[in-house]
Coordinates of N, CA and C in Angstrom, one line a residue:
M27 N -6.5 33.9 34.6 CA -7.6 33.2 35.2 C -7.7 33.7 36.7
S28 N -8.9 34.1 37.1 CA -9.0 34.5 38.5 C -8.9 33.3 39.5
D29 N -8.7 33.7 40.7 CA -8.6 32.6 41.8 C -9.9 31.9 41.9
A30 N -11.0 32.6 41.8 CA -12.3 32.0 42.0 C -12.6 31.0 40.9
I31 N -12.2 31.3 39.7 CA -12.4 30.4 38.5 C -11.5 29.2 38.7
S32 N -10.3 29.4 39.1 CA -9.4 28.3 39.3 C -9.9 27.4 40.4
F33 N -10.4 28.0 41.5 CA -10.9 27.2 42.6 C -12.1 26.3 42.1
H34 N -13.0 26.9 41.3 CA -14.2 26.2 40.8 C -13.8 25.1 39.9
A35 N -12.7 25.3 39.1 CA -12.3 24.3 38.2 C -11.7 23.1 38.9
V36 N -10.9 23.4 40.0 CA -10.3 22.4 40.8 C -11.4 21.6 41.5
S37 N -12.4 22.3 42.0 CA -13.5 21.6 42.7 C -14.3 20.7 41.8
L38 N -14.5 21.2 40.6 CA -15.2 20.4 39.6 C -14.4 19.1 39.2
V39 N -13.1 19.2 39.1 CA -12.3 18.1 38.8 C -12.3 17.1 39.9
A40 N -12.2 17.6 41.2 CA -12.2 16.7 42.3 C -13.6 16.0 42.5
T41 N -14.7 16.7 42.2 CA -16.0 16.1 42.4 C -16.2 15.1 41.3
A42 N -15.8 15.4 40.1 CA -16.0 14.4 39.0 C -15.2 13.2 39.2
R43 N -14.0 13.4 39.7 CA -13.1 12.2 40.0 C -13.7 11.3 41.1
T44 N -14.2 11.9 42.2 CA -14.8 11.2 43.2 C -16.0 10.4 42.7
A45 N -16.9 11.0 41.9 CA -18.0 10.3 41.3 C -17.6 9.2 40.4
L46 N -16.6 9.4 39.6 CA -16.0 8.3 38.7 C -15.5 7.1 39.6
Q47 N -14.8 7.4 40.6 CA -14.2 6.3 41.5 C -15.4 5.5 42.1
A48 N -16.4 6.2 42.6 CA -17.5 5.6 43.2 C -18.3 4.7 42.2
A49 N -18.4 5.2 41.0 CA -19.1 4.4 39.9 C -18.3 3.2 39.5
Q50 N -16.9 3.3 39.5 CA -16.1 2.2 39.2 C -16.2 1.1 40.3
K51 N -16.2 1.5 41.5 CA -16.3 0.6 42.6 C -17.6 -0.2 42.6
I52 N -18.7 0.6 42.3 CA -20.0 -0.1 42.2 C -20.1 -1.0 41.0
G53 N -19.5 -0.6 39.9 CA -19.4 -1.5 38.7 C -18.6 -2.7 39.0
D54 N -17.5 -2.6 39.7 CA -16.7 -3.7 40.0 C -17.4 -4.7 40.9
R55 N -18.1 -4.2 41.9 CA -18.8 -5.1 42.8 C -20.0 -5.8 42.1
R56 N -20.7 -5.1 41.2 CA -21.8 -5.7 40.4 C -21.2 -6.8 39.5
A57 N -20.0 -6.6 39.0 CA -19.4 -7.6 38.1 C -18.7 -8.7 38.9
G58 N -18.8 -8.7 40.2 CA -18.2 -9.7 41.0 C -16.7 -9.5 41.3
R59 N -16.2 -8.3 41.1 CA -14.8 -8.0 41.4 C -14.7 -7.2 42.7
D60 N -14.8 -7.8 43.8 CA -14.8 -7.1 45.1 C -13.5 -7.6 45.8
A61 N -12.5 -6.6 45.8 CA -11.2 -7.0 46.4 C -11.3 -7.3 47.9
S62 N -12.3 -7.0 48.5 CA -12.4 -7.3 50.0 C -12.8 -8.8 50.2
E63 N -13.2 -9.5 49.2 CA -13.5 -10.9 49.4 C -12.4 -11.8 49.0
Q64 N -12.3 -12.9 49.7 CA -11.3 -13.9 49.4 C -11.5 -14.4 47.9
Q65 N -10.4 -14.5 47.1 CA -10.6 -14.9 45.7 C -9.6 -16.0 45.4
P66 N -9.9 -16.8 44.3 CA -9.0 -17.8 43.9 C -7.6 -17.3 43.5
A67 N -6.6 -18.0 43.8 CA -5.2 -17.5 43.6 C -5.0 -17.1 42.1
D68 N -5.5 -17.9 41.1 CA -5.2 -17.6 39.7 C -5.8 -16.2 39.4
D69 N -7.0 -15.9 39.9 CA -7.6 -14.6 39.6 C -6.8 -13.5 40.3
V70 N -6.4 -13.8 41.5 CA -5.6 -12.7 42.2 C -4.3 -12.4 41.5
W71 N -3.6 -13.5 41.1 CA -2.3 -13.2 40.4 C -2.5 -12.4 39.1
F72 N -3.6 -12.7 38.4 CA -3.9 -11.9 37.2 C -4.1 -10.4 37.6
D73 N -5.0 -10.2 38.6 CA -5.3 -8.9 39.0 C -4.1 -8.1 39.5
L74 N -3.2 -8.8 40.2 CA -2.0 -8.2 40.7 C -1.1 -7.8 39.6
E75 N -1.0 -8.5 38.5 CA -0.2 -8.1 37.4 C -0.7 -6.8 36.8
V76 N -2.1 -6.7 36.6 CA -2.7 -5.5 36.1 C -2.4 -4.3 37.1
L77 N -2.6 -4.5 38.4 CA -2.4 -3.5 39.3 C -1.0 -3.1 39.4
L78 N -0.1 -4.0 39.3 CA 1.4 -3.7 39.3 C 1.7 -2.7 38.1
R79 N 1.2 -3.0 36.9 CA 1.5 -2.1 35.8 C 0.9 -0.7 36.1
E80 N -0.2 -0.6 36.7 CA -0.8 0.7 37.1 C 0.1 1.4 38.2
L81 N 0.5 0.6 39.1 CA 1.4 1.1 40.2 C 2.7 1.6 39.6
Q82 N 3.3 0.9 38.7 CA 4.5 1.3 38.1 C 4.4 2.6 37.3
T83 N 3.2 2.8 36.7 CA 3.0 4.0 36.0 C 3.0 5.2 37.0
H84 N 2.3 5.0 38.1 CA 2.2 6.0 39.1 C 3.6 6.3 39.7
V85 N 4.4 5.2 39.9 CA 5.8 5.4 40.4 C 6.6 6.3 39.4
A86 N 6.5 5.9 38.1 CA 7.3 6.7 37.1 C 6.9 8.2 37.1
R87 N 5.6 8.4 37.3 CA 5.1 9.8 37.3 C 5.6 10.5 38.6
L88 N 5.6 9.8 39.7 CA 6.0 10.4 41.0 C 7.5 10.7 40.9
R89 N 8.3 9.9 40.3 CA 9.7 10.1 40.2 C 10.0 11.4 39.3
L90 N 9.2 11.5 38.2 CA 9.3 12.6 37.3 C 8.9 13.9 38.0
R91 N 7.9 13.8 38.8 CA 7.4 15.0 39.5 C 8.5 15.5 40.5
A92 N 9.1 14.5 41.1 CA 10.2 14.8 42.1 C 11.4 15.5 41.5
A93 N 11.6 15.1 40.2 CA 12.8 15.6 39.5 C 12.6 17.0 38.9
V94 N 11.4 17.3 38.6 CA 11.1 18.6 37.9 C 10.5 19.5 38.9
G95 N 11.1 20.7 39.0 CA 10.6 21.7 39.9 C 9.8 22.7 39.1
V96 N 8.7 23.1 39.7 CA 7.8 24.1 39.0 C 7.5 25.2 40.0
E97 N 7.4 26.4 39.6 CA 7.1 27.5 40.5 C 5.9 28.3 40.1
D98 N 5.5 29.3 40.9 CA 4.4 30.2 40.8 C 3.0 29.5 40.5
V99 N 2.3 30.0 39.5 CA 0.9 29.6 39.3 C 0.9 28.1 38.9
A100 N 1.8 27.7 38.2 CA 1.9 26.2 37.8 C 2.1 25.4 39.0
S101 N 2.7 25.9 40.0 CA 2.9 25.2 41.3 C 1.6 24.7 41.9
A102 N 0.6 25.6 41.9 CA -0.6 25.2 42.5 C -1.3 24.1 41.8
V103 N -1.3 24.2 40.5 CA -1.8 23.1 39.6 C -1.0 21.8 39.8
Q104 N 0.3 22.0 39.8 CA 1.1 20.8 40.0 C 0.9 20.1 41.4
S105 N 0.7 20.9 42.4 CA 0.4 20.4 43.7 C -0.9 19.6 43.7
F106 N -1.9 20.2 43.1 CA -3.2 19.5 43.0 C -3.1 18.2 42.3
E107 N -2.4 18.2 41.1 CA -2.2 17.0 40.4 C -1.4 15.9 41.1
D108 N -0.4 16.4 41.9 CA 0.4 15.5 42.7 C -0.4 14.8 43.8
R109 N -1.3 15.6 44.4 CA -2.2 15.0 45.4 C -3.1 13.9 44.8
L110 N -3.6 14.2 43.6 CA -4.4 13.2 42.9 C -3.6 12.0 42.5
L111 N -2.4 12.2 42.1 CA -1.5 11.0 41.8 C -1.2 10.2 43.0
I112 N -0.9 10.8 44.1 CA -0.6 10.1 45.3 C -1.8 9.4 45.8
D113 N -3.0 10.0 45.7 CA -4.2 9.3 46.0 C -4.5 8.1 45.1
D114 N -4.2 8.2 43.8 CA -4.4 7.1 42.9 C -3.4 6.0 43.4
F115 N -2.2 6.3 43.7 CA -1.2 5.4 44.1 C -1.7 4.6 45.4
A116 N -2.2 5.4 46.3 CA -2.7 4.8 47.6 C -3.9 3.9 47.3
R117 N -4.8 4.3 46.4 CA -6.0 3.4 46.0 C -5.5 2.1 45.4
V118 N -4.5 2.1 44.6 CA -4.0 0.9 44.0 C -3.4 0.0 45.1
L119 N -2.7 0.6 46.0 CA -2.1 -0.2 47.1 C -3.2 -0.8 48.0
D120 N -4.3 -0.1 48.2 CA -5.4 -0.6 49.0 C -5.9 -1.9 48.3
V121 N -6.1 -1.9 47.0 CA -6.6 -3.0 46.3 C -5.6 -4.2 46.3
M122 N -4.3 -3.8 46.1 CA -3.3 -4.8 46.1 C -3.2 -5.5 47.5
H123 N -3.3 -4.7 48.5 CA -3.3 -5.3 49.9 C -4.4 -6.3 50.0
Q124 N -5.6 -6.0 49.6 CA -6.7 -7.0 49.7 C -6.4 -8.2 48.9
K125 N -5.9 -8.0 47.7 CA -5.5 -9.2 46.8 C -4.4 -10.0 47.5
L126 N -3.4 -9.4 48.0 CA -2.4 -10.1 48.7 C -2.9 -10.9 49.9
L127 N -3.9 -10.4 50.6 CA -4.4 -11.1 51.7 C -5.1 -12.4 51.2
S128 N -5.6 -12.4 50.0 CA -6.2 -13.7 49.4 C -5.1 -14.7 49.2
L129 N -3.9 -14.3 49.0 CA -2.8 -15.2 48.7 C -2.0 -15.7 50.0
Y130 N -2.3 -15.0 51.1 CA -1.6 -15.3 52.3 C -1.9 -16.7 52.8
P131 N -1.0 -17.5 53.2 CA 0.4 -17.3 53.6 C 1.4 -17.6 52.5
A132 N 0.9 -17.7 51.3 CA 1.8 -18.0 50.2 C 2.7 -16.8 49.8
V133 N 2.3 -15.6 50.3 CA 3.2 -14.4 50.1 C 3.7 -13.9 51.4
D134 N 4.8 -13.3 51.4 CA 5.5 -12.8 52.6 C 4.6 -11.9 53.4
E135 N 4.5 -12.2 54.7 CA 3.6 -11.3 55.6 C 4.2 -9.9 55.7
D136 N 5.5 -9.8 55.7 CA 6.1 -8.4 55.8 C 5.7 -7.6 54.5
L137 N 5.7 -8.2 53.4 CA 5.3 -7.5 52.1 C 3.8 -7.0 52.2
V138 N 3.0 -7.9 52.6 CA 1.6 -7.6 52.8 C 1.4 -6.4 53.7
E139 N 2.1 -6.4 54.8 CA 2.0 -5.3 55.8 C 2.6 -4.1 55.3
D140 N 3.7 -4.2 54.6 CA 4.4 -3.0 54.0 C 3.4 -2.3 53.0
V141 N 2.8 -3.1 52.2 CA 1.8 -2.5 51.2 C 0.7 -1.8 51.9
R142 N 0.2 -2.4 53.0 CA -0.9 -1.7 53.8 C -0.4 -0.4 54.4
R143 N 0.8 -0.5 55.0 CA 1.4 0.7 55.7 C 1.6 1.8 54.7
F144 N 2.2 1.5 53.6 CA 2.6 2.5 52.6 C 1.3 3.1 52.0
G145 N 0.2 2.3 51.8 CA -1.0 2.8 51.4 C -1.6 3.8 52.3
V146 N -1.6 3.5 53.6 CA -2.1 4.4 54.7 C -1.3 5.7 54.6
A147 N 0.0 5.6 54.6 CA 0.9 6.7 54.5 C 0.6 7.6 53.3
A148 N 0.4 6.9 52.1 CA 0.1 7.7 50.9 C -1.2 8.4 51.0
H149 N -2.2 7.8 51.6 CA -3.5 8.5 51.8 C -3.3 9.7 52.6
A150 N -2.5 9.6 53.7 CA -2.3 10.7 54.6 C -1.5 11.8 53.9
R151 N -0.5 11.4 53.1 CA 0.3 12.3 52.4 C -0.5 13.2 51.4
A152 N -1.4 12.5 50.8 CA -2.3 13.3 49.8 C -3.1 14.4 50.4
L153 N -3.3 14.3 51.7 CA -4.1 15.3 52.5 C -3.2 16.3 53.2
E154 N -1.9 16.1 53.2 CA -1.0 17.0 54.0 C -0.9 18.4 53.3
D155 N -0.7 19.4 54.0 CA -0.5 20.7 53.4 C 0.9 20.8 52.7
D156 N 1.8 20.0 53.2 CA 3.2 20.0 52.6 C 3.4 18.7 51.8
A157 N 2.5 18.3 51.0 CA 2.6 17.0 50.3 C 3.8 16.9 49.4
A158 N 4.3 18.1 48.9 CA 5.4 18.1 48.0 C 6.7 17.9 48.8
D159 N 6.8 18.2 50.1 CA 8.0 18.0 50.8 C 8.4 16.5 50.9
G160 N 9.6 16.2 50.6 CA 10.1 14.9 50.6 C 9.6 14.0 49.4
S161 N 9.2 14.7 48.3 CA 8.7 13.9 47.2 C 9.7 13.0 46.6
T162 N 11.0 13.4 46.6 CA 12.0 12.5 46.1 C 12.1 11.2 46.9
E163 N 12.1 11.3 48.2 CA 12.2 10.2 49.1 C 10.9 9.3 48.9
F164 N 9.8 9.9 48.8 CA 8.5 9.2 48.6 C 8.6 8.4 47.3
A165 N 9.0 9.0 46.3 CA 9.1 8.4 45.0 C 10.1 7.2 45.0
I166 N 11.2 7.3 45.7 CA 12.2 6.3 45.9 C 11.6 5.1 46.6
E167 N 10.9 5.4 47.7 CA 10.2 4.3 48.5 C 9.1 3.6 47.7
A168 N 8.4 4.4 47.0 CA 7.3 3.8 46.1 C 7.9 2.9 45.1
A169 N 9.1 3.3 44.5 CA 9.7 2.5 43.5 C 10.3 1.2 44.1
R170 N 10.8 1.3 45.3 CA 11.3 0.1 46.0 C 10.1 -0.9 46.3
L171 N 9.0 -0.4 46.7 CA 7.9 -1.2 47.0 C 7.4 -1.9 45.7
S172 N 7.3 -1.1 44.7 CA 6.9 -1.6 43.4 C 7.8 -2.7 42.9
D173 N 9.1 -2.5 43.1 CA 10.1 -3.5 42.7 C 9.9 -4.8 43.5
R174 N 9.6 -4.7 44.8 CA 9.3 -5.9 45.6 C 8.1 -6.6 45.1
L175 N 7.1 -5.9 44.7 CA 5.9 -6.5 44.2 C 6.1 -7.1 42.9
A176 N 6.9 -6.5 42.1 CA 7.2 -7.1 40.7 C 7.9 -8.5 40.9
E177 N 8.7 -8.6 41.9 CA 9.4 -9.9 42.2 C 8.4 -11.1 42.5
L178 N 7.2 -10.8 42.9 CA 6.2 -11.8 43.2 C 5.9 -12.7 42.0
G179 N 5.7 -12.1 40.9 CA 5.3 -12.8 39.7 C 6.4 -13.4 39.0

């Protein structure tokens, strides 16, 4: 496959992904699921359980990626997929942060802030040229945060 075809395929995937995420956000808001609004605690706890399962799936994939090394052409594809995965992880953390704010002060302020900080760091990491560097450490930190969140419920 030529480089031009590969580039167009990656561009198509990225564009479709962005459109899907925008449609999901619009659908959520129309359905009354807006994470930026204060919500009742029961609704938030339910949403956090669902988000935690999604976060744990991303953590498992991050750890697997860190353990498996891939070279040459597959490396470019792997790098793109890793960036998408890290971006998904960051997106889940953004929503979790908003949900946790609805529960504050019933939840630890440090945890709420750690979720926010790690989400910001993950968004930045997804855009870095060397996103693969330190992937093992990132996966370990992601797992630690996921474990702390799991202890809430």
